Short mmCIF file of C-alpha atoms in Angstrom, two decimals:
data_model
loop_
_atom_site.label_atom_id
_atom_site.label_comp_id
_atom_site.label_asym_id
_atom_site.label_seq_id
_atom_site.Cartn_x
_atom_site.Cartn_y
_atom_site.Cartn_z
CA MET A 1 69.76 -33.86 150.42
CA GLU A 2 68.79 -37.18 151.98
CA HIS A 3 71.15 -39.47 152.76
CA HIS A 4 70.08 -43.39 152.84
CA PRO A 5 72.72 -45.33 154.72
CA PRO A 6 73.57 -48.61 152.37
CA SER A 7 71.54 -51.64 152.37
CA ARG A 8 73.01 -55.15 154.36
CA ARG A 9 72.70 -56.95 151.53
CA GLY A 10 75.31 -54.52 149.70
CA VAL A 11 77.56 -54.34 152.35
CA TRP A 12 77.90 -58.20 151.92
CA ALA A 13 78.59 -57.66 148.83
CA ARG A 14 81.19 -55.52 148.52
CA ARG A 15 82.77 -57.66 151.42
CA LEU A 16 82.89 -60.70 149.66
CA ALA A 17 84.04 -59.41 146.75
CA LEU A 18 86.74 -57.94 148.65
CA LEU A 19 87.49 -61.09 150.04
CA ALA A 20 87.36 -62.96 146.56
CA LEU A 21 89.91 -60.20 145.12
CA VAL A 22 92.35 -60.83 148.06
CA GLY A 23 92.31 -64.95 148.33
CA GLY A 24 92.45 -64.51 144.31
CA GLY A 25 95.96 -62.90 144.69
CA ILE A 26 97.04 -65.03 147.59
CA GLY A 27 96.63 -68.07 145.34
CA TYR A 28 98.57 -66.50 142.47
CA VAL A 29 101.10 -65.41 144.83
CA VAL A 30 100.62 -69.35 145.93
CA TRP A 31 100.60 -70.82 142.73
CA GLN A 32 104.00 -68.70 141.51
CA ALA A 33 106.11 -70.24 144.00
CA HIS A 34 104.60 -73.80 143.64
CA ARG A 35 104.34 -74.11 139.84
CA ALA A 36 106.17 -76.83 138.12
CA PRO A 37 109.42 -75.47 136.43
CA ALA A 38 109.27 -74.95 132.48
CA ILE A 39 110.94 -77.70 130.78
CA PRO A 40 111.92 -77.33 127.60
CA ALA A 41 111.78 -78.92 124.21
CA TYR A 42 115.02 -80.99 124.41
CA ILE A 43 113.54 -82.78 127.57
CA VAL A 44 110.66 -85.30 127.52
CA TYR A 45 108.79 -87.09 130.77
CA GLY A 46 106.17 -89.51 132.11
CA ASN A 47 104.68 -90.29 134.38
CA GLY A 48 105.41 -94.07 136.32
CA ARG A 49 106.48 -95.95 139.20
CA LEU A 50 109.70 -97.00 140.59
CA GLU A 51 110.76 -100.56 140.62
CA ALA A 52 113.22 -102.97 141.95
CA ASP A 53 113.20 -106.25 140.00
CA PRO A 54 112.17 -108.51 141.77
CA ILE A 55 113.16 -112.54 142.15
CA ASP A 56 111.05 -115.62 143.52
CA ILE A 57 112.64 -117.56 146.41
CA ASP A 58 111.46 -121.05 145.42
CA THR A 59 111.73 -124.37 146.10
CA LYS A 60 113.41 -126.69 143.90
CA PHE A 61 112.28 -130.46 145.03
CA ALA A 62 108.54 -131.01 147.21
CA GLY A 63 109.26 -130.43 150.61
CA ARG A 64 108.72 -129.28 154.13
CA ILE A 65 109.77 -125.58 155.46
CA ALA A 66 112.21 -126.64 158.73
CA GLU A 67 113.63 -122.77 159.05
CA LEU A 68 113.10 -119.19 157.91
CA ARG A 69 116.18 -116.84 158.57
CA VAL A 70 114.35 -114.13 157.17
CA ASP A 71 111.21 -111.73 157.09
CA GLU A 72 109.55 -109.35 155.35
CA GLY A 73 111.44 -106.25 154.73
CA ASP A 74 114.85 -107.47 156.25
CA ARG A 75 118.05 -106.61 153.45
CA VAL A 76 119.97 -109.82 152.62
CA ALA A 77 123.18 -110.42 151.02
CA ALA A 78 123.96 -112.73 147.70
CA GLY A 79 124.76 -115.87 148.78
CA GLN A 80 122.73 -116.00 152.39
CA VAL A 81 120.85 -118.86 153.38
CA LEU A 82 116.85 -117.56 153.61
CA ALA A 83 114.81 -120.83 154.48
CA VAL A 84 116.03 -124.70 154.68
CA MET A 85 113.69 -127.37 153.85
CA ASP A 86 113.33 -130.60 155.88
CA THR A 87 116.29 -132.89 154.57
CA ARG A 88 116.36 -135.62 157.07
CA ASP A 89 115.38 -138.25 154.09
CA LEU A 90 118.51 -136.71 151.99
CA GLN A 91 120.71 -137.11 155.00
CA GLN A 92 119.66 -141.06 155.26
CA THR A 93 120.33 -141.74 151.94
CA LEU A 94 123.85 -139.73 151.86
CA LYS A 95 124.44 -142.11 155.07
CA LYS A 96 123.49 -145.22 152.82
CA GLY A 97 126.01 -143.70 150.17
CA GLU A 98 128.34 -143.15 151.94
CA ALA A 99 128.11 -146.79 153.30
CA GLN A 100 128.28 -148.18 149.39
CA ILE A 101 131.40 -146.22 148.84
CA GLY A 102 133.02 -147.89 152.15
CA GLN A 103 132.04 -151.01 150.34
CA ALA A 104 132.93 -150.02 146.90
CA GLN A 105 136.68 -148.93 148.26
CA LYS A 106 137.07 -152.51 149.61
CA ALA A 107 136.12 -154.71 146.34
CA VAL A 108 138.87 -152.04 144.65
CA GLU A 109 141.36 -153.08 147.42
CA GLU A 110 141.02 -157.11 147.10
CA ALA A 111 140.75 -156.82 143.04
CA ARG A 112 143.96 -155.08 142.86
CA ALA A 113 145.60 -157.12 145.52
CA ASN A 114 144.47 -160.29 143.34
CA LEU A 115 146.03 -158.47 140.11
CA ASP A 116 149.03 -157.56 142.32
CA ASN A 117 149.22 -161.73 142.72
CA ALA A 118 148.47 -162.37 139.21
CA LYS A 119 151.12 -160.55 137.89
CA THR A 120 153.90 -162.43 140.00
CA SER A 121 152.25 -165.34 138.64
CA SER A 122 152.91 -164.79 135.13
CA LEU A 123 156.16 -163.34 135.74
CA LEU A 124 157.09 -166.68 137.31
CA ALA A 125 155.92 -168.89 134.61
CA GLU A 126 157.69 -166.36 132.07
CA GLN A 127 160.47 -166.97 134.03
CA GLU A 128 159.59 -171.10 133.96
CA ILE A 129 159.74 -171.23 130.35
CA ALA A 130 162.62 -169.10 130.01
CA ARG A 131 164.58 -171.63 132.18
CA THR A 132 163.18 -174.66 130.33
CA ALA A 133 163.79 -173.26 126.75
CA ALA A 134 167.59 -172.90 127.69
CA LEU A 135 167.39 -176.76 129.35
CA VAL A 136 165.41 -178.14 125.90
CA LYS A 137 168.06 -176.32 123.29
CA ASN A 138 171.19 -178.17 125.44
CA GLY A 139 169.03 -181.87 125.80
CA PHE A 140 168.43 -181.57 129.21
CA ALA A 141 164.44 -180.87 129.35
CA THR A 142 161.99 -182.37 127.08
CA LYS A 143 159.58 -180.72 124.24
CA GLN A 144 156.97 -181.97 126.30
CA LEU A 145 158.11 -180.47 129.28
CA TYR A 146 158.15 -177.11 127.54
CA ASP A 147 154.95 -177.18 126.44
CA GLN A 148 153.56 -177.94 129.74
CA ARG A 149 155.57 -174.36 131.01
CA LYS A 150 154.15 -171.99 127.69
CA GLN A 151 150.11 -173.97 128.99
CA ALA A 152 150.71 -172.56 132.31
CA LEU A 153 152.65 -168.97 131.16
CA ASP A 154 149.12 -168.60 129.00
CA ALA A 155 146.57 -168.92 131.92
CA ALA A 156 149.23 -167.52 134.23
CA ARG A 157 148.53 -163.91 131.30
CA ALA A 158 144.34 -165.36 131.36
CA VAL A 159 144.04 -164.81 135.23
CA GLN A 160 145.84 -161.57 135.20
CA GLN A 161 143.69 -160.22 132.16
CA ALA A 162 141.00 -160.93 133.97
CA ALA A 163 142.41 -159.56 137.51
CA GLN A 164 142.76 -156.57 135.66
CA HIS A 165 139.30 -156.64 134.15
CA HIS A 166 138.07 -157.37 137.45
CA VAL A 167 139.60 -153.97 138.88
CA ALA A 168 138.41 -151.93 136.43
CA GLU A 169 134.77 -153.28 136.92
CA MET A 170 135.09 -152.42 141.21
CA GLU A 171 136.62 -148.72 140.26
CA LYS A 172 133.41 -148.15 137.77
CA ALA A 173 131.22 -149.23 140.87
CA LEU A 174 133.18 -146.93 143.06
CA ASN A 175 133.08 -143.80 140.96
CA ALA A 176 129.44 -144.60 140.70
CA ALA A 177 128.91 -144.64 144.47
CA VAL A 178 130.72 -141.60 144.88
CA HIS A 179 128.66 -140.05 142.19
CA ASP A 180 125.64 -141.08 143.68
CA ALA A 181 126.56 -139.71 146.54
CA ASP A 182 127.29 -136.20 144.98
CA VAL A 183 123.99 -135.69 144.31
CA THR A 184 122.78 -136.70 147.12
CA ARG A 185 125.23 -133.56 148.64
CA VAL A 186 124.07 -131.38 145.98
CA ASN A 187 120.19 -132.02 146.17
CA ILE A 188 120.88 -131.40 150.67
CA ALA A 189 122.57 -128.27 149.24
CA ASP A 190 119.56 -127.43 147.02
CA ASN A 191 117.64 -127.71 149.82
CA ALA A 192 118.87 -124.55 151.51
CA LEU A 193 117.35 -121.59 149.88
CA ILE A 194 119.81 -118.93 148.96
CA ALA A 195 119.78 -115.18 147.74
CA PRO A 196 121.20 -115.07 144.38
CA ARG A 197 121.65 -110.96 144.99
CA ASN A 198 121.75 -108.05 147.51
CA GLY A 199 118.06 -106.71 147.96
CA ARG A 200 115.12 -107.09 150.23
CA ILE A 201 112.83 -109.26 151.68
CA GLU A 202 109.49 -107.99 149.80
CA TYR A 203 107.01 -110.66 150.57
CA ARG A 204 107.34 -114.10 152.40
CA VAL A 205 104.70 -116.10 151.12
CA ALA A 206 105.26 -119.11 152.97
CA ASN A 207 105.45 -120.73 157.10
CA VAL A 208 107.49 -123.49 158.41
CA GLY A 209 105.72 -126.51 158.47
CA GLU A 210 103.96 -126.03 155.21
CA VAL A 211 104.84 -128.87 152.63
CA LEU A 212 105.40 -127.55 149.17
CA PRO A 213 105.81 -128.68 146.02
CA ALA A 214 108.76 -128.66 144.00
CA GLY A 215 109.28 -124.73 142.60
CA GLY A 216 106.70 -123.27 145.55
CA LYS A 217 107.47 -119.61 146.38
CA VAL A 218 108.76 -119.03 149.47
CA PHE A 219 109.97 -115.41 149.50
CA THR A 220 109.65 -112.85 146.90
CA MET A 221 112.67 -110.11 147.16
CA LEU A 222 113.82 -106.98 145.46
CA ASP A 223 116.72 -106.91 143.34
CA THR A 224 117.85 -103.37 145.45
CA ALA A 225 120.43 -102.51 142.32
CA TYR A 226 118.24 -103.31 139.74
CA VAL A 227 116.06 -99.90 139.81
CA TYR A 228 113.69 -97.92 137.43
CA MET A 229 110.69 -96.70 136.22
CA ASP A 230 108.94 -97.70 132.95
CA ILE A 231 107.27 -94.87 130.80
CA TYR A 232 105.17 -94.02 128.10
CA LEU A 233 106.26 -91.81 125.55
CA PRO A 234 104.10 -90.80 122.01
CA THR A 235 105.95 -91.23 118.24
CA LEU A 236 107.77 -87.84 118.05
CA GLN A 237 109.21 -88.26 121.70
CA ALA A 238 110.28 -91.71 121.83
CA GLY A 239 111.67 -91.48 118.45
CA LYS A 240 114.15 -88.64 119.88
CA VAL A 241 115.29 -90.83 123.21
CA LYS A 242 118.76 -92.68 122.66
CA ILE A 243 119.77 -95.80 124.54
CA GLY A 244 122.04 -94.26 127.50
CA ALA A 245 120.02 -90.74 127.34
CA ASP A 246 120.53 -89.01 130.61
CA SER A 247 117.40 -88.68 132.36
CA ARG A 248 116.08 -87.81 136.52
CA ILE A 249 113.08 -89.29 137.91
CA LEU A 250 111.45 -87.02 140.17
CA LEU A 251 109.05 -89.33 142.77
CA ASP A 252 106.01 -87.39 144.22
CA ALA A 253 107.44 -87.92 148.18
CA PHE A 254 110.39 -86.31 147.21
CA PRO A 255 110.07 -83.59 145.19
CA ASP A 256 112.59 -81.96 145.60
CA ARG A 257 115.27 -84.79 145.46
CA PRO A 258 115.98 -85.64 141.41
CA ILE A 259 117.18 -89.00 141.00
CA PRO A 260 119.81 -89.62 137.91
CA ALA A 261 119.62 -91.82 135.91
CA LYS A 262 119.98 -93.29 132.11
CA VAL A 263 117.74 -95.03 129.20
CA SER A 264 118.24 -98.60 129.47
CA PHE A 265 115.79 -99.73 126.92
CA LEU A 266 114.07 -99.04 124.29
CA ALA A 267 110.55 -100.56 122.85
CA ASP A 268 110.28 -101.26 118.83
CA GLN A 269 106.60 -101.92 119.66
CA ALA A 270 104.54 -99.68 120.49
CA GLN A 271 101.68 -100.03 122.83
CA PHE A 272 98.10 -98.30 123.21
CA THR A 273 97.86 -98.10 119.89
CA PRO A 274 94.43 -97.75 117.42
CA LYS A 275 92.69 -100.54 116.49
CA MET A 276 93.54 -99.28 112.69
CA VAL A 277 96.70 -96.96 112.11
CA GLU A 278 95.55 -95.00 109.13
CA THR A 279 96.85 -91.23 109.41
CA ARG A 280 99.45 -89.18 110.83
CA ASP A 281 97.58 -88.46 114.25
CA ASP A 282 97.25 -92.04 114.36
CA ARG A 283 100.66 -92.82 114.59
CA ASP A 284 101.07 -89.67 116.93
CA ARG A 285 99.15 -91.43 119.52
CA MET A 286 101.02 -94.16 119.26
CA MET A 287 102.24 -94.91 122.89
CA PHE A 288 106.33 -96.71 123.14
CA ARG A 289 107.45 -97.80 126.67
CA VAL A 290 110.89 -96.34 128.11
CA ARG A 291 113.01 -97.82 130.44
CA VAL A 292 115.02 -95.20 132.59
CA LYS A 293 117.37 -97.21 135.10
CA ILE A 294 119.50 -95.83 138.26
CA ASP A 295 122.76 -96.87 137.92
CA PRO A 296 123.40 -100.03 140.25
CA ASP A 297 126.16 -98.48 142.51
CA ARG A 298 123.56 -95.78 143.22
CA ALA A 299 121.03 -97.48 144.34
CA ARG A 300 122.92 -100.32 146.29
CA ALA A 301 124.49 -96.71 148.52
CA HIS A 302 120.25 -96.34 149.08
CA ALA A 303 118.79 -99.47 149.47
CA ASP A 304 117.03 -98.80 152.31
CA ALA A 305 115.07 -95.73 150.46
CA VAL A 306 113.69 -97.91 147.61
CA ARG A 307 110.06 -98.94 147.63
CA SER A 308 108.96 -100.66 144.83
CA GLY A 309 105.54 -98.90 143.40
CA LEU A 310 106.30 -95.18 144.36
CA PRO A 311 104.60 -92.89 141.78
CA GLY A 312 106.83 -90.08 140.35
CA VAL A 313 108.06 -89.03 136.58
CA ALA A 314 110.63 -89.63 134.68
CA TYR A 315 112.50 -86.61 132.75
CA VAL A 316 115.02 -87.56 129.80
CA LYS A 317 116.82 -85.25 127.53
CA THR A 318 117.41 -85.99 123.91
CA ASP A 319 119.97 -83.49 123.55
CA ASP A 320 123.04 -84.84 125.63
CA LYS A 321 124.47 -81.53 125.30
CA ALA A 322 121.73 -79.11 126.53
CA PRO A 323 121.80 -78.53 130.71
CA TRP A 324 119.52 -79.79 132.62
CA THR A 325 117.35 -77.04 134.22
CA PRO A 326 117.87 -76.22 137.97
CA ALA A 327 114.90 -77.95 139.51
CA LEU A 328 116.12 -81.58 137.94
CA GLN A 329 120.25 -81.14 138.31
CA GLY A 330 120.07 -84.08 140.37
CA SER A 331 123.26 -84.66 143.50
CA PRO A 332 125.78 -86.62 142.61
CA GLU A 333 125.75 -88.33 145.28
#
């Protein structure tokens, strides 16, 4: 029987089939090893991005930037001075106000001295009319002299009353001068831009020497204690979620490090809804925003790792008593 050697095309076909079989087997093994774990029905999830609350550091008054003390990426503490505006004009206004306070204090001291003199004159006039009254009673002084003493007493009392009013006016002027100086000091203090919370500088949008209007932005900082992820869930899933529900955030950059969190917000109005909601299918396509927030203490402890915008998935348990899957247990730290 004549034997024909296999053709070259047939050999290559069998080789390709064998390679495809081996490759498919390897691919299946790799897929089994790396495929996402099965998610129980009591865990709902959605895609989102990690966010930290942004805080704009703005000027209160129009002015020129004199000094920037931080830059992008720097961690800052609550109360830390981030930038200082030029306050030379306000410093001059304060000096003028302090001089006016000195003048007002001298005016008050002078008015009080005049009041003391007026009180002394009134007391003397009261003593003289008392003595004159006794003399008139015993026939040693005339009624005319008594009337003269009475007029002197009335005049002394009038002077005393006028002196008291003058003291009150001078004290009001002093208080006004002190108030104006205090306002200037507050305005000078407000020209130092302060970090309201602990966080990190995300953007610097102005430079030293730039003149900004009132409300001009200098920095945007991130409140690293308020870190969250917003996800969107359909009606049937969102209806089962409760405020405070236990959650996990799994970032694409750290797929093996689930971050414990809690549901802090549930939208009461749907988004991405059809124009007309008439059927149950339409209602099922309504999406509700759910915010999953990391505990502030945990967020502060890992502030260096907070990166706004990192994509990931947030998982939420709809059954408080049910356990997390092993892949979503999360670290206690």
